[in-house]
Amino acid sequence: MFWKPGPRLRHRTRPPFWAARCPSPSRGPEQEIEMTEHEKEEGAAVPVEEREFSVWVDPDSLPGEGRYVRLAPTESERMAIAKRLGLLGLPSFEAKVHLRPTKGGGRGVKATGTFSAKVVQACVVSLEPVEGEVAEEFEAEFGAVDDVVNIELTLEDDDPVEPFEDRGIDIGELAVQHLSLSLDPYPRAPGVAVEDLLNGDGGKKVAEVVTLNAPSGPFAELAKLKRKD
């Protein structure tokens, strides 16, 4: 089954395996917040595997009812994200995340969010730029390291709790991780038929474009996990 460019909305519950660190400014009761450049720079001051878009949230600053945070990378950040994900371009990328303490005490945090993005990938046959849109829902759960270590996981557990990083939760990286999982591995330009993949140098071109579109670094492992699902 080959993907056609266009908006789509899917619900992803399995959190990615990502690492981080982080503090963040204290906030008041539940409200919708747009992170300022100063706040993003404050979180990015600590080296964290050269992440392109980090927005930190301190779990201890969350009110009981939770908080909404809007994310919108700058043009330079989108360019860096595109390079990391093997995209030709990332014209737009926005996310909205709600974080709230989990019930039952402790320091657990449940993150639920949505994101939308316009992406440009290389066609697997012609190498032409292929524009597409993607929109998804996602969720993840985080906890203190000691709490996570003490959780007994079974084979049926699809949503393992992720440990807090030194500085809390990097929701910018979380959104980028889910964007990486939503990308089509075999984008096709309009008018390109499935048969074109099998004719002439189609197979060679597919291999070249898959390599071109392949994510780098930690995202390569995430892509492997996605293909196994």
mmCIF file of C-alpha atoms in Angstrom:
data_model
loop_
_atom_site.group_PDB
_atom_site.id
_atom_site.type_symbol
_atom_site.label_atom_id
_atom_site.label_comp_id
_atom_site.label_asym_id
_atom_site.label_seq_id
_atom_site.Cartn_x
_atom_site.Cartn_y
_atom_site.Cartn_z
ATOM 1 C CA MET A 1 0.000 0.000 0.000
ATOM 2 C CA PHE A 2 1.505 3.308 -1.074
ATOM 3 C CA TRP A 3 0.804 6.632 0.569
ATOM 4 C CA LYS A 4 -0.850 9.521 -1.191
ATOM 5 C CA PRO A 5 -0.083 13.099 -0.163
ATOM 6 C CA GLY A 6 -2.809 14.684 1.901
ATOM 7 C CA PRO A 7 -3.842 15.346 5.475
ATOM 8 C CA ARG A 8 -4.448 12.454 7.784
ATOM 9 C CA LEU A 9 -5.130 12.050 11.473
ATOM 10 C CA ARG A 10 -4.020 9.024 13.403
ATOM 11 C CA HIS A 11 -3.827 8.222 17.085
ATOM 12 C CA ARG A 12 -0.486 6.982 18.351
ATOM 13 C CA THR A 13 -0.259 5.691 21.895
ATOM 14 C CA ARG A 14 3.124 4.047 21.992
ATOM 15 C CA PRO A 15 5.692 6.557 23.264
ATOM 16 C CA PRO A 16 9.095 6.699 21.565
ATOM 17 C CA PHE A 17 12.284 5.618 23.259
ATOM 18 C CA TRP A 18 14.020 8.954 23.758
ATOM 19 C CA ALA A 19 16.368 10.459 26.297
ATOM 20 C CA ALA A 20 16.510 13.986 27.738
ATOM 21 C CA ARG A 21 17.230 16.430 30.573
ATOM 22 C CA CYS A 22 15.376 19.473 31.769
ATOM 23 C CA PRO A 23 13.973 22.257 34.146
ATOM 24 C CA SER A 24 11.489 24.842 33.120
ATOM 25 C CA PRO A 25 9.834 27.930 34.491
ATOM 26 C CA SER A 26 7.058 27.489 37.022
ATOM 27 C CA ARG A 27 3.536 28.022 35.760
ATOM 28 C CA GLY A 28 0.173 28.773 37.267
ATOM 29 C CA PRO A 29 -3.073 26.867 36.880
ATOM 30 C CA GLU A 30 -4.085 25.193 33.643
ATOM 31 C CA GLN A 31 -3.697 27.550 30.746
ATOM 32 C CA GLU A 32 -2.603 27.575 27.147
ATOM 33 C CA ILE A 33 0.997 28.675 26.840
ATOM 34 C CA GLU A 34 3.246 29.466 23.915
ATOM 35 C CA MET A 35 6.892 29.043 24.827
ATOM 36 C CA THR A 36 9.036 32.138 24.306
ATOM 37 C CA GLU A 37 12.424 32.126 22.599
ATOM 38 C CA HIS A 38 14.029 32.802 25.991
ATOM 39 C CA GLU A 39 12.416 29.739 27.527
ATOM 40 C CA LYS A 40 13.438 27.519 24.622
ATOM 41 C CA GLU A 41 17.013 28.783 24.818
ATOM 42 C CA GLU A 42 17.049 28.184 28.556
ATOM 43 C CA GLY A 43 16.109 24.547 28.025
ATOM 44 C CA ALA A 44 18.535 24.112 25.133
ATOM 45 C CA ALA A 45 21.465 25.426 27.206
ATOM 46 C CA VAL A 46 22.267 21.899 28.418
ATOM 47 C CA PRO A 47 23.780 19.681 25.676
ATOM 48 C CA VAL A 48 21.321 16.927 24.803
ATOM 49 C CA GLU A 49 22.464 14.951 21.801
ATOM 50 C CA GLU A 50 22.276 17.977 19.527
ATOM 51 C CA ARG A 51 18.496 18.142 19.499
ATOM 52 C CA GLU A 52 17.084 20.578 16.985
ATOM 53 C CA PHE A 53 13.986 21.606 18.940
ATOM 54 C CA SER A 54 13.897 21.273 22.718
ATOM 55 C CA VAL A 55 11.150 22.700 24.915
ATOM 56 C CA TRP A 56 11.483 21.698 28.546
ATOM 57 C CA VAL A 57 8.756 21.331 31.154
ATOM 58 C CA ASP A 58 9.417 20.785 34.855
ATOM 59 C CA PRO A 59 6.975 18.113 36.107
ATOM 60 C CA ASP A 60 6.967 19.697 39.571
ATOM 61 C CA SER A 61 5.607 22.947 38.119
ATOM 62 C CA LEU A 62 2.420 21.353 36.763
ATOM 63 C CA PRO A 63 -0.865 22.204 38.518
ATOM 64 C CA GLY A 64 -3.245 19.374 39.352
ATOM 65 C CA GLU A 65 -5.504 20.122 36.389
ATOM 66 C CA GLY A 66 -2.583 20.192 33.978
ATOM 67 C CA ARG A 67 -1.356 22.685 31.415
ATOM 68 C CA TYR A 68 -1.528 23.170 27.641
ATOM 69 C CA VAL A 69 1.594 24.121 25.709
ATOM 70 C CA ARG A 70 1.725 25.175 22.053
ATOM 71 C CA LEU A 71 4.853 24.380 20.051
ATOM 72 C CA ALA A 72 5.946 26.112 16.851
ATOM 73 C CA PRO A 73 9.568 25.663 15.714
ATOM 74 C CA THR A 74 11.244 28.592 13.984
ATOM 75 C CA GLU A 75 12.247 28.370 10.320
ATOM 76 C CA SER A 76 15.837 27.505 11.222
ATOM 77 C CA GLU A 77 14.641 24.841 13.654
ATOM 78 C CA ARG A 78 12.369 23.343 11.000
ATOM 79 C CA MET A 79 15.283 23.224 8.563
ATOM 80 C CA ALA A 80 17.377 21.373 11.141
ATOM 81 C CA ILE A 81 14.522 18.957 11.882
ATOM 82 C CA ALA A 82 14.063 18.318 8.148
ATOM 83 C CA LYS A 83 17.740 17.473 7.781
ATOM 84 C CA ARG A 84 17.604 15.078 10.709
ATOM 85 C CA LEU A 85 14.514 13.324 9.345
ATOM 86 C CA GLY A 86 15.773 13.093 5.770
ATOM 87 C CA LEU A 87 13.167 15.528 4.406
ATOM 88 C CA LEU A 88 13.635 17.902 1.491
ATOM 89 C CA GLY A 89 11.676 20.498 3.456
ATOM 90 C CA LEU A 90 9.421 21.110 6.441
ATOM 91 C CA PRO A 91 7.320 24.201 5.562
ATOM 92 C CA SER A 92 5.245 24.005 8.739
ATOM 93 C CA PHE A 93 5.178 22.053 11.986
ATOM 94 C CA GLU A 94 2.973 22.832 14.984
ATOM 95 C CA ALA A 95 1.951 20.871 18.047
ATOM 96 C CA LYS A 96 -0.258 21.289 21.085
ATOM 97 C CA VAL A 97 0.457 19.203 24.177
ATOM 98 C CA HIS A 98 -1.483 18.826 27.412
ATOM 99 C CA LEU A 99 0.510 17.679 30.434
ATOM 100 C CA ARG A 100 -1.044 16.708 33.741
ATOM 101 C CA PRO A 101 0.045 14.778 36.829
ATOM 102 C CA THR A 102 -1.159 11.183 36.831
ATOM 103 C CA LYS A 103 -3.619 10.058 39.464
ATOM 104 C CA GLY A 104 -2.547 7.997 42.437
ATOM 105 C CA GLY A 105 0.212 10.225 43.764
ATOM 106 C CA GLY A 106 3.864 10.182 42.806
ATOM 107 C CA ARG A 107 5.452 12.395 40.161
ATOM 108 C CA GLY A 108 4.049 10.732 37.071
ATOM 109 C CA VAL A 109 2.963 12.894 34.128
ATOM 110 C CA LYS A 110 0.608 12.018 31.261
ATOM 111 C CA ALA A 111 1.222 13.874 27.992
ATOM 112 C CA THR A 112 -1.428 13.918 25.266
ATOM 113 C CA GLY A 113 -1.092 15.991 22.153
ATOM 114 C CA THR A 114 -1.688 16.596 18.482
ATOM 115 C CA PHE A 115 0.581 17.851 15.757
ATOM 116 C CA SER A 116 0.251 18.863 12.133
ATOM 117 C CA ALA A 117 2.964 19.349 9.569
ATOM 118 C CA LYS A 118 3.587 19.997 5.904
ATOM 119 C CA VAL A 119 6.465 17.907 4.633
ATOM 120 C CA VAL A 120 8.417 17.622 1.398
ATOM 121 C CA GLN A 121 9.960 14.264 0.528
ATOM 122 C CA ALA A 122 11.686 12.837 -2.551
ATOM 123 C CA CYS A 123 9.568 10.622 -4.838
ATOM 124 C CA VAL A 124 10.784 7.015 -4.727
ATOM 125 C CA VAL A 125 10.701 6.840 -8.541
ATOM 126 C CA SER A 126 11.451 10.250 -10.039
ATOM 127 C CA LEU A 127 13.202 11.947 -7.105
ATOM 128 C CA GLU A 128 10.772 14.850 -7.593
ATOM 129 C CA PRO A 129 9.741 16.752 -4.464
ATOM 130 C CA VAL A 130 6.504 15.323 -3.026
ATOM 131 C CA GLU A 131 4.486 17.641 -0.814
ATOM 132 C CA GLY A 132 2.268 16.109 1.827
ATOM 133 C CA GLU A 133 0.454 16.885 5.059
ATOM 134 C CA VAL A 134 0.235 14.796 8.185
ATOM 135 C CA ALA A 135 -1.714 15.261 11.420
ATOM 136 C CA GLU A 136 -1.651 12.893 14.361
ATOM 137 C CA GLU A 137 -2.650 12.454 17.971
ATOM 138 C CA PHE A 138 -0.150 10.990 20.411
ATOM 139 C CA GLU A 139 0.292 10.299 24.084
ATOM 140 C CA ALA A 140 3.062 9.268 26.442
ATOM 141 C CA GLU A 141 3.558 8.786 30.158
ATOM 142 C CA PHE A 142 6.570 9.808 32.202
ATOM 143 C CA GLY A 143 7.753 9.109 35.730
ATOM 144 C CA ALA A 144 10.684 9.417 38.118
ATOM 145 C CA VAL A 145 13.512 6.965 37.438
ATOM 146 C CA ASP A 146 12.885 5.000 40.657
ATOM 147 C CA ASP A 147 9.187 4.675 39.849
ATOM 148 C CA VAL A 148 9.905 3.502 36.299
ATOM 149 C CA VAL A 149 12.457 0.917 37.475
ATOM 150 C CA ASN A 150 9.943 -0.527 39.937
ATOM 151 C CA ILE A 151 7.204 -0.930 37.308
ATOM 152 C CA GLU A 152 6.772 -4.560 36.266
ATOM 153 C CA LEU A 153 6.268 -4.716 32.509
ATOM 154 C CA THR A 154 4.641 -7.568 30.611
ATOM 155 C CA LEU A 155 4.680 -8.494 26.931
ATOM 156 C CA GLU A 156 1.232 -6.911 26.614
ATOM 157 C CA ASP A 157 2.468 -3.482 27.722
ATOM 158 C CA ASP A 158 2.488 -1.248 24.637
ATOM 159 C CA ASP A 159 2.922 1.997 26.558
ATOM 160 C CA PRO A 160 5.948 1.779 28.868
ATOM 161 C CA VAL A 161 6.482 4.707 31.219
ATOM 162 C CA GLU A 162 9.437 6.848 30.157
ATOM 163 C CA PRO A 163 11.789 8.192 32.860
ATOM 164 C CA PHE A 164 12.164 11.912 33.443
ATOM 165 C CA GLU A 165 15.398 13.381 32.206
ATOM 166 C CA ASP A 166 17.617 15.468 34.443
ATOM 167 C CA ARG A 167 15.699 18.578 33.442
ATOM 168 C CA GLY A 168 12.227 17.080 33.226
ATOM 169 C CA ILE A 169 10.328 16.444 29.970
ATOM 170 C CA ASP A 170 11.435 17.631 26.543
ATOM 171 C CA ILE A 171 8.087 17.967 24.777
ATOM 172 C CA GLY A 172 9.720 19.529 21.726
ATOM 173 C CA GLU A 173 11.722 16.361 21.141
ATOM 174 C CA LEU A 174 8.635 14.272 21.908
ATOM 175 C CA ALA A 175 6.719 15.984 19.091
ATOM 176 C CA VAL A 176 9.625 15.572 16.662
ATOM 177 C CA GLN A 177 9.873 11.865 17.502
ATOM 178 C CA HIS A 178 6.221 11.347 16.631
ATOM 179 C CA LEU A 179 6.602 13.347 13.436
ATOM 180 C CA SER A 180 9.413 10.999 12.419
ATOM 181 C CA LEU A 181 7.167 7.971 12.956
ATOM 182 C CA SER A 182 4.406 9.451 10.792
ATOM 183 C CA LEU A 183 6.488 9.903 7.635
ATOM 184 C CA ASP A 184 5.752 7.816 4.560
ATOM 185 C CA PRO A 185 8.766 5.630 3.685
ATOM 186 C CA TYR A 186 7.741 5.408 -0.014
ATOM 187 C CA PRO A 187 6.418 8.804 -1.166
ATOM 188 C CA ARG A 188 5.283 9.019 -4.813
ATOM 189 C CA ALA A 189 4.783 12.037 -7.019
ATOM 190 C CA PRO A 190 1.312 12.529 -8.580
ATOM 191 C CA GLY A 191 0.849 10.324 -11.642
ATOM 192 C CA VAL A 192 3.509 7.808 -10.659
ATOM 193 C CA ALA A 193 2.062 4.287 -10.820
ATOM 194 C CA VAL A 194 3.063 1.297 -8.743
ATOM 195 C CA GLU A 195 4.291 -0.371 -11.957
ATOM 196 C CA ASP A 196 6.863 2.392 -12.322
ATOM 197 C CA LEU A 197 8.594 1.013 -9.258
ATOM 198 C CA LEU A 198 9.219 -2.267 -11.073
ATOM 199 C CA ASN A 199 10.222 -0.994 -14.507
ATOM 200 C CA GLY A 200 13.644 0.071 -15.677
ATOM 201 C CA ASP A 201 15.789 1.420 -12.871
ATOM 202 C CA GLY A 202 12.804 1.664 -10.538
ATOM 203 C CA GLY A 203 14.254 -0.699 -7.980
ATOM 204 C CA LYS A 204 17.565 1.146 -7.944
ATOM 205 C CA LYS A 205 15.819 4.505 -7.627
ATOM 206 C CA VAL A 206 13.691 3.241 -4.755
ATOM 207 C CA ALA A 207 16.825 2.147 -2.922
ATOM 208 C CA GLU A 208 18.430 5.536 -3.541
ATOM 209 C CA VAL A 209 15.397 7.491 -2.363
ATOM 210 C CA VAL A 210 14.796 5.310 0.679
ATOM 211 C CA THR A 211 18.380 6.104 1.644
ATOM 212 C CA LEU A 212 17.803 9.808 0.905
ATOM 213 C CA ASN A 213 14.614 9.912 2.967
ATOM 214 C CA ALA A 214 16.009 7.787 5.772
ATOM 215 C CA PRO A 215 16.148 9.457 9.190
ATOM 216 C CA SER A 216 19.517 9.706 10.881
ATOM 217 C CA GLY A 217 20.786 9.018 14.371
ATOM 218 C CA PRO A 218 18.239 7.790 16.950
ATOM 219 C CA PHE A 219 15.435 8.174 14.409
ATOM 220 C CA ALA A 220 16.880 5.304 12.362
ATOM 221 C CA GLU A 221 16.165 2.929 15.266
ATOM 222 C CA LEU A 222 12.659 4.360 15.669
ATOM 223 C CA ALA A 223 11.993 3.716 11.982
ATOM 224 C CA LYS A 224 13.019 0.077 12.442
ATOM 225 C CA LEU A 225 10.600 -0.266 15.369
ATOM 226 C CA LYS A 226 7.795 1.226 13.266
ATOM 227 C CA ARG A 227 8.374 -1.291 10.460
ATOM 228 C CA LYS A 228 8.128 -4.157 12.965
ATOM 229 C CA ASP A 229 4.713 -2.988 14.257
#
